[in-house]
GROMACS .gro file of C-alpha atoms in nm:
model
  272
    1MET     CA    1  -1.677  -6.873   6.193
    2ARG     CA    2  -1.587  -6.505   6.136
    3LEU     CA    3  -1.725  -6.386   5.802
    4ILE     CA    4  -1.581  -6.043   5.782
    5THR     CA    5  -1.209  -6.033   5.850
    6PRO     CA    6  -0.995  -5.745   5.835
    7GLY     CA    7  -0.680  -5.774   5.594
    8ASP     CA    8  -0.439  -5.807   5.888
    9THR     CA    9  -0.625  -6.147   6.020
   10THR     CA   10  -0.635  -6.317   5.672
   11PRO     CA   11  -0.445  -6.654   5.676
   12ALA     CA   12  -0.086  -6.602   5.559
   13SER     CA   13  -0.116  -6.866   5.317
   14VAL     CA   14  -0.385  -6.646   5.134
   15ASN     CA   15  -0.274  -6.297   5.223
   16LYS     CA   16   0.036  -6.352   5.002
   17TYR     CA   17  -0.195  -6.392   4.708
   18LEU     CA   18  -0.372  -6.049   4.760
   19LEU     CA   19  -0.275  -5.723   4.578
   20PRO     CA   20  -0.129  -5.429   4.794
   21ARG     CA   21  -0.477  -5.235   4.791
   22GLU     CA   22  -0.686  -5.534   4.784
   23GLN     CA   23  -0.896  -5.591   5.094
   24SER     CA   24  -1.025  -5.904   5.220
   25VAL     CA   25  -1.404  -5.910   5.314
   26ILE     CA   26  -1.481  -6.299   5.368
   27THR     CA   27  -1.232  -6.552   5.442
   28VAL     CA   28  -1.347  -6.912   5.554
   29ARG     CA   29  -1.230  -7.262   5.571
   30MET     CA   30  -1.397  -7.548   5.398
   31HIS     CA   31  -1.667  -7.725   5.603
   32PRO     CA   32  -1.520  -8.044   5.777
   33ALA     CA   33  -1.781  -8.251   5.618
   34MET     CA   34  -1.546  -8.293   5.315
   35LEU     CA   35  -1.343  -8.528   5.549
   36LEU     CA   36  -1.656  -8.751   5.606
   37ALA     CA   37  -1.547  -8.994   5.333
   38PRO     CA   38  -1.180  -9.040   5.438
   39ILE     CA   39  -1.299  -9.086   5.801
   40ALA     CA   40  -1.544  -9.358   5.704
   41LEU     CA   41  -1.298  -9.535   5.495
   42THR     CA   42  -1.063  -9.542   5.770
   43LEU     CA   43  -1.320  -9.656   6.028
   44GLY     CA   44  -1.458  -9.913   5.798
   45GLY     CA   45  -1.079 -10.037   5.711
   46LEU     CA   46  -1.014 -10.062   6.086
   47VAL     CA   47  -1.334 -10.287   6.141
   48VAL     CA   48  -1.241 -10.503   5.840
   49ALA     CA   49  -0.862 -10.539   5.941
   50GLY     CA   50  -0.980 -10.637   6.296
   51LEU     CA   51  -1.222 -10.901   6.163
   52LEU     CA   52  -0.960 -11.040   5.927
   53SER     CA   53  -0.690 -11.050   6.195
   54SER     CA   54  -0.916 -11.259   6.424
   55SER     CA   55  -1.047 -11.508   6.171
   56ILE     CA   56  -0.873 -11.544   5.828
   57ALA     CA   57  -0.511 -11.444   5.930
   58HIS     CA   58  -0.523 -11.597   6.283
   59GLY     CA   59  -0.178 -11.720   6.358
   60ASN     CA   60  -0.033 -11.606   6.014
   61ASN     CA   61   0.195 -11.321   6.083
   62SER     CA   62   0.269 -11.240   5.712
   63ALA     CA   63  -0.097 -11.209   5.660
   64LEU     CA   64  -0.128 -10.989   5.978
   65ASP     CA   65   0.152 -10.776   5.852
   66VAL     CA   66  -0.016 -10.710   5.519
   67ILE     CA   67  -0.365 -10.634   5.668
   68TRP     CA   68  -0.241 -10.378   5.923
   69ILE     CA   69   0.008 -10.220   5.670
   70ALA     CA   70  -0.282 -10.165   5.425
   71TRP     CA   71  -0.485 -10.016   5.695
   72GLY     CA   72  -0.187  -9.806   5.785
   73LEU     CA   73  -0.191  -9.652   5.437
   74ILE     CA   74  -0.561  -9.587   5.463
   75LEU     CA   75  -0.465  -9.391   5.778
   76LEU     CA   76  -0.197  -9.190   5.621
   77TYR     CA   77  -0.455  -9.114   5.349
   78LEU     CA   78  -0.674  -8.966   5.631
   79VAL     CA   79  -0.395  -8.739   5.776
   80TRP     CA   80  -0.314  -8.636   5.423
   81LYS     CA   81  -0.670  -8.519   5.352
   82VAL     CA   82  -0.692  -8.342   5.699
   83ALA     CA   83  -0.372  -8.164   5.622
   84GLU     CA   84  -0.491  -8.054   5.278
   85TRP     CA   85  -0.829  -7.938   5.440
   86SER     CA   86  -0.643  -7.726   5.707
   87VAL     CA   87  -0.480  -7.506   5.423
   88MET     CA   88  -0.796  -7.482   5.191
   89TYR     CA   89  -0.963  -7.151   5.212
   90TYR     CA   90  -1.227  -6.960   5.007
   91THR     CA   91  -1.179  -6.585   5.010
   92VAL     CA   92  -1.373  -6.318   4.885
   93THR     CA   93  -1.230  -5.954   4.838
   94ASP     CA   94  -1.353  -5.629   4.715
   95LYS     CA   95  -1.239  -5.729   4.365
   96ARG     CA   96  -1.243  -6.115   4.324
   97MET     CA   97  -1.312  -6.457   4.456
   98ILE     CA   98  -1.023  -6.677   4.541
   99LEU     CA   99  -1.022  -7.044   4.617
  100ALA     CA  100  -0.651  -7.153   4.740
  101LYS     CA  101  -0.593  -7.524   4.796
  102GLY     CA  102  -0.334  -7.802   4.774
  103LEU     CA  103  -0.071  -7.889   5.040
  104VAL     CA  104   0.233  -7.968   4.816
  105VAL     CA  105   0.103  -7.851   4.485
  106ARG     CA  106  -0.071  -7.534   4.560
  107ASN     CA  107  -0.356  -7.422   4.350
  108VAL     CA  108  -0.505  -7.082   4.347
  109ALA     CA  109  -0.821  -7.019   4.140
  110MET     CA  110  -0.979  -6.689   4.107
  111MET     CA  111  -1.282  -6.509   3.956
  112PRO     CA  112  -1.316  -6.123   3.922
  113LEU     CA  113  -1.646  -6.005   4.065
  114THR     CA  114  -1.694  -5.794   3.766
  115LYS     CA  115  -1.697  -6.113   3.541
  116VAL     CA  116  -1.947  -6.311   3.750
  117THR     CA  117  -2.284  -6.313   3.543
  118ASP     CA  118  -2.453  -6.550   3.767
  119MET     CA  119  -2.421  -6.731   4.076
  120SER     CA  120  -2.640  -7.031   4.188
  121PHE     CA  121  -2.670  -7.166   4.546
  122HIS     CA  122  -2.721  -7.543   4.594
  123ARG     CA  123  -2.767  -7.717   4.924
  124SER     CA  124  -2.826  -8.103   4.932
  125ALA     CA  125  -2.989  -8.319   5.185
  126MET     CA  126  -2.664  -8.398   5.335
  127GLY     CA  127  -2.553  -8.019   5.332
  128ARG     CA  128  -2.863  -7.931   5.508
  129LEU     CA  129  -2.799  -8.202   5.768
  130PHE     CA  130  -2.439  -8.120   5.818
  131GLY     CA  131  -2.445  -7.739   5.755
  132TYR     CA  132  -2.263  -7.682   5.426
  133GLY     CA  133  -2.342  -7.560   5.066
  134GLU     CA  134  -2.223  -7.521   4.726
  135PHE     CA  135  -2.180  -7.206   4.516
  136ILE     CA  136  -2.184  -7.247   4.119
  137VAL     CA  137  -2.039  -6.926   3.961
  138GLU     CA  138  -2.097  -6.844   3.599
  139SER     CA  139  -1.913  -6.592   3.382
  140ALA     CA  140  -1.909  -6.474   3.033
  141GLY     CA  141  -1.613  -6.680   2.943
  142GLN     CA  142  -1.620  -7.041   2.850
  143ASP     CA  143  -1.290  -7.157   3.037
  144GLN     CA  144  -1.362  -7.082   3.419
  145ALA     CA  145  -1.080  -7.134   3.675
  146LEU     CA  146  -1.324  -7.099   3.958
  147ARG     CA  147  -1.681  -7.262   3.898
  148ASN     CA  148  -1.777  -7.494   4.171
  149VAL     CA  149  -1.703  -7.420   4.536
  150ASP     CA  150  -1.856  -7.694   4.750
  151TYR     CA  151  -1.841  -7.753   5.144
  152LEU     CA  152  -1.881  -7.386   5.229
  153PRO     CA  153  -1.987  -7.336   5.585
  154TYR     CA  154  -2.281  -7.104   5.679
  155PRO     CA  155  -2.389  -7.092   5.302
  156GLU     CA  156  -2.694  -6.859   5.356
  157GLN     CA  157  -2.473  -6.614   5.522
  158LEU     CA  158  -2.207  -6.642   5.281
  159TYR     CA  159  -2.452  -6.604   4.991
  160LEU     CA  160  -2.595  -6.285   5.123
  161GLU     CA  161  -2.246  -6.145   5.180
  162VAL     CA  162  -2.123  -6.237   4.844
  163CYS     CA  163  -2.455  -6.107   4.663
  164GLY     CA  164  -2.381  -5.781   4.850
  165LEU     CA  165  -2.061  -5.747   4.679
  166LEU     CA  166  -2.167  -5.841   4.347
  167PHE     CA  167  -2.457  -5.596   4.364
  168PRO     CA  168  -2.344  -5.294   4.560
  169THR     CA  169  -2.570  -5.016   4.641
  170ASP     CA  170  -2.521  -4.653   4.527
  171GLU     CA  171  -2.439  -4.531   4.872
  172LYS     CA  172  -2.104  -4.352   4.886
  173ARG     CA  173  -1.828  -4.523   5.099
  174VAL     CA  174  -1.567  -4.293   5.276
  175PRO     CA  175  -1.261  -4.345   5.471
  176CYS     CA  176  -1.373  -4.451   5.843
  177PRO     CA  177  -1.330  -4.126   6.054
  178ARG     CA  178  -1.299  -4.345   6.382
  179CYS     CA  179  -0.974  -4.506   6.269
  180ASP     CA  180  -0.870  -4.297   5.983
  181GLY     CA  181  -0.893  -4.565   5.744
  182ARG     CA  182  -0.653  -4.806   5.919
  183GLY     CA  183  -0.903  -5.044   6.018
  184ALA     CA  184  -0.790  -5.062   6.390
  185ILE     CA  185  -0.795  -4.858   6.687
  186ILE     CA  186  -0.554  -4.828   6.996
  187VAL     CA  187  -0.758  -4.900   7.319
  188VAL     CA  188  -0.635  -4.896   7.680
  189ASP     CA  189  -0.671  -5.194   7.901
  190PRO     CA  190  -0.770  -5.075   8.238
  191GLU     CA  191  -0.663  -5.396   8.407
  192ALA     CA  192  -0.310  -5.353   8.303
  193LYS     CA  193  -0.103  -5.146   8.536
  194ASP     CA  194   0.208  -5.105   8.329
  195ARG     CA  195   0.178  -4.932   8.002
  196GLN     CA  196   0.502  -5.093   7.881
  197ALA     CA  197   0.365  -5.433   7.949
  198GLY     CA  198   0.083  -5.399   7.695
  199ARG     CA  199  -0.164  -5.151   7.866
  200GLU     CA  200  -0.236  -5.023   7.498
  201ARG     CA  201  -0.366  -5.269   7.255
  202GLU     CA  202  -0.475  -5.261   6.896
  203VAL     CA  203  -0.827  -5.407   6.821
  204PRO     CA  204  -1.038  -5.374   6.499
  205CYS     CA  205  -1.211  -5.061   6.450
  206PRO     CA  206  -1.582  -5.107   6.594
  207ALA     CA  207  -1.714  -4.860   6.332
  208CYS     CA  208  -1.594  -5.000   6.009
  209ASN     CA  209  -1.518  -5.354   6.144
  210GLY     CA  210  -1.197  -5.360   5.990
  211ARG     CA  211  -1.298  -5.283   5.644
  212ARG     CA  212  -1.138  -4.910   5.648
  213THR     CA  213  -1.439  -4.758   5.490
  214VAL     CA  214  -1.801  -4.678   5.599
  215LEU     CA  215  -2.122  -4.548   5.437
  216GLU     CA  216  -2.113  -4.166   5.434
  217ASP     CA  217  -2.460  -4.152   5.556
  218SER     CA  218  -2.389  -4.362   5.859
  219ILE     CA  219  -2.137  -4.141   6.008
  220CYS     CA  220  -2.277  -4.017   6.342
  221SER     CA  221  -2.351  -3.637   6.322
  222ARG     CA  222  -2.330  -3.589   6.701
  223CYS     CA  223  -1.956  -3.680   6.739
  224ASP     CA  224  -1.863  -3.670   6.357
  225GLY     CA  225  -1.758  -4.025   6.372
  226ARG     CA  226  -1.500  -4.007   6.646
  227GLY     CA  227  -1.739  -4.188   6.904
  228GLU     CA  228  -1.674  -3.925   7.172
  229ILE     CA  229  -1.812  -3.574   7.248
  230THR     CA  230  -1.673  -3.289   7.464
  231LEU     CA  231  -1.875  -3.188   7.761
  232ASP     CA  232  -1.936  -2.812   7.767
  233GLU     CA  233  -1.910  -2.791   8.146
  234THR     CA  234  -1.596  -2.973   8.216
  235TYR     CA  235  -1.429  -3.002   7.854
  236ARG     CA  236  -1.389  -3.371   7.929
  237GLN     CA  237  -1.437  -3.646   7.679
  238ALA     CA  238  -1.739  -3.855   7.701
  239THR     CA  239  -1.881  -4.158   7.487
  240CYS     CA  240  -2.132  -4.019   7.236
  241PRO     CA  241  -2.477  -4.109   7.344
  242ARG     CA  242  -2.608  -4.140   7.007
  243CYS     CA  243  -2.384  -4.389   6.833
  244ARG     CA  244  -2.278  -4.533   7.184
  245GLY     CA  245  -1.906  -4.474   7.106
  246ARG     CA  246  -1.906  -4.658   6.767
  247GLY     CA  247  -1.877  -4.358   6.556
  248VAL     CA  248  -2.143  -4.487   6.303
  249THR     CA  249  -2.520  -4.509   6.339
  250SER     CA  250  -2.772  -4.747   6.156
  251LEU     CA  251  -3.126  -4.682   6.089
  252ASP     CA  252  -3.239  -4.907   6.380
  253ALA     CA  253  -3.029  -4.685   6.610
  254TRP     CA  254  -3.176  -4.376   6.486
  255GLU     CA  255  -3.526  -4.498   6.560
  256ASP     CA  256  -3.427  -4.611   6.888
  257ASP     CA  257  -3.302  -4.262   6.987
  258GLU     CA  258  -3.617  -4.120   6.827
  259ARG     CA  259  -3.833  -4.341   7.030
  260ARG     CA  260  -3.652  -4.259   7.364
  261ARG     CA  261  -3.663  -3.879   7.288
  262ARG     CA  262  -4.044  -3.908   7.237
  263ARG     CA  263  -4.098  -4.110   7.543
  264ARG     CA  264  -3.890  -3.863   7.748
  265GLN     CA  265  -4.114  -3.583   7.609
  266GLU     CA  266  -4.420  -3.765   7.682
  267GLU     CA  267  -4.319  -3.831   8.047
  268GLU     CA  268  -4.230  -3.473   8.104
  269GLU     CA  269  -4.552  -3.360   7.953
  270SER     CA  270  -4.749  -3.608   8.179
  271ASP     CA  271  -4.558  -3.493   8.483
  272ASP     CA  272  -4.642  -3.113   8.408
   0.00000   0.00000   0.00000
């Protein structure tokens, strides 16, 4: 499951409900565990139909037809539930939560992030066993279009991501200098021989991960967020050694660079 999805990779069934300047941060499909009941009903109906066919309805063609038609209806119910599950998405943007579901009758429920006053996280024993959880969203209003969101995959990760959007930090975000705020960059495939055959391809920006913005303090000061530096001797472009070509650095990366610098100094001093 990919938690952080650029707006261009959001499913079309959800992307059409987003505003022009709205950015999708999280998009997940409901956990397949929501199909356990229809699957169990279908398998149980198959066993019962087989037992009835071999005992009660043996030699009675009319009874056999009724039994297997009834099981066929149960099978169609399972197919319908699978089709509904395939188009059911939970999306969190930078402005709201969206739950889109329904195959024939489409139902789109949403909750603005600014209206969320409390969000509870619940995980039952079955949820811990199969790997899903439930969000219970509270707001100031009495009538809520989006309150319970069940069968969410990777609930702990989702909970942290949503909490990060509900309680943003005071750090300033600026357009990503690596991709100029587009969320994607053009890379050259070294294995492709013909440029017209797709040697250049577009990939999500490694600096902002498709979000189009980065924290101002995380921009690499060595390359100014470009991911490359110019060598003084040859004036050739090289990968920035501080950010390793990403354009941004984290505190861990800064600490790693500092430790390596100190280690080199200690080795040089010991050699002297």
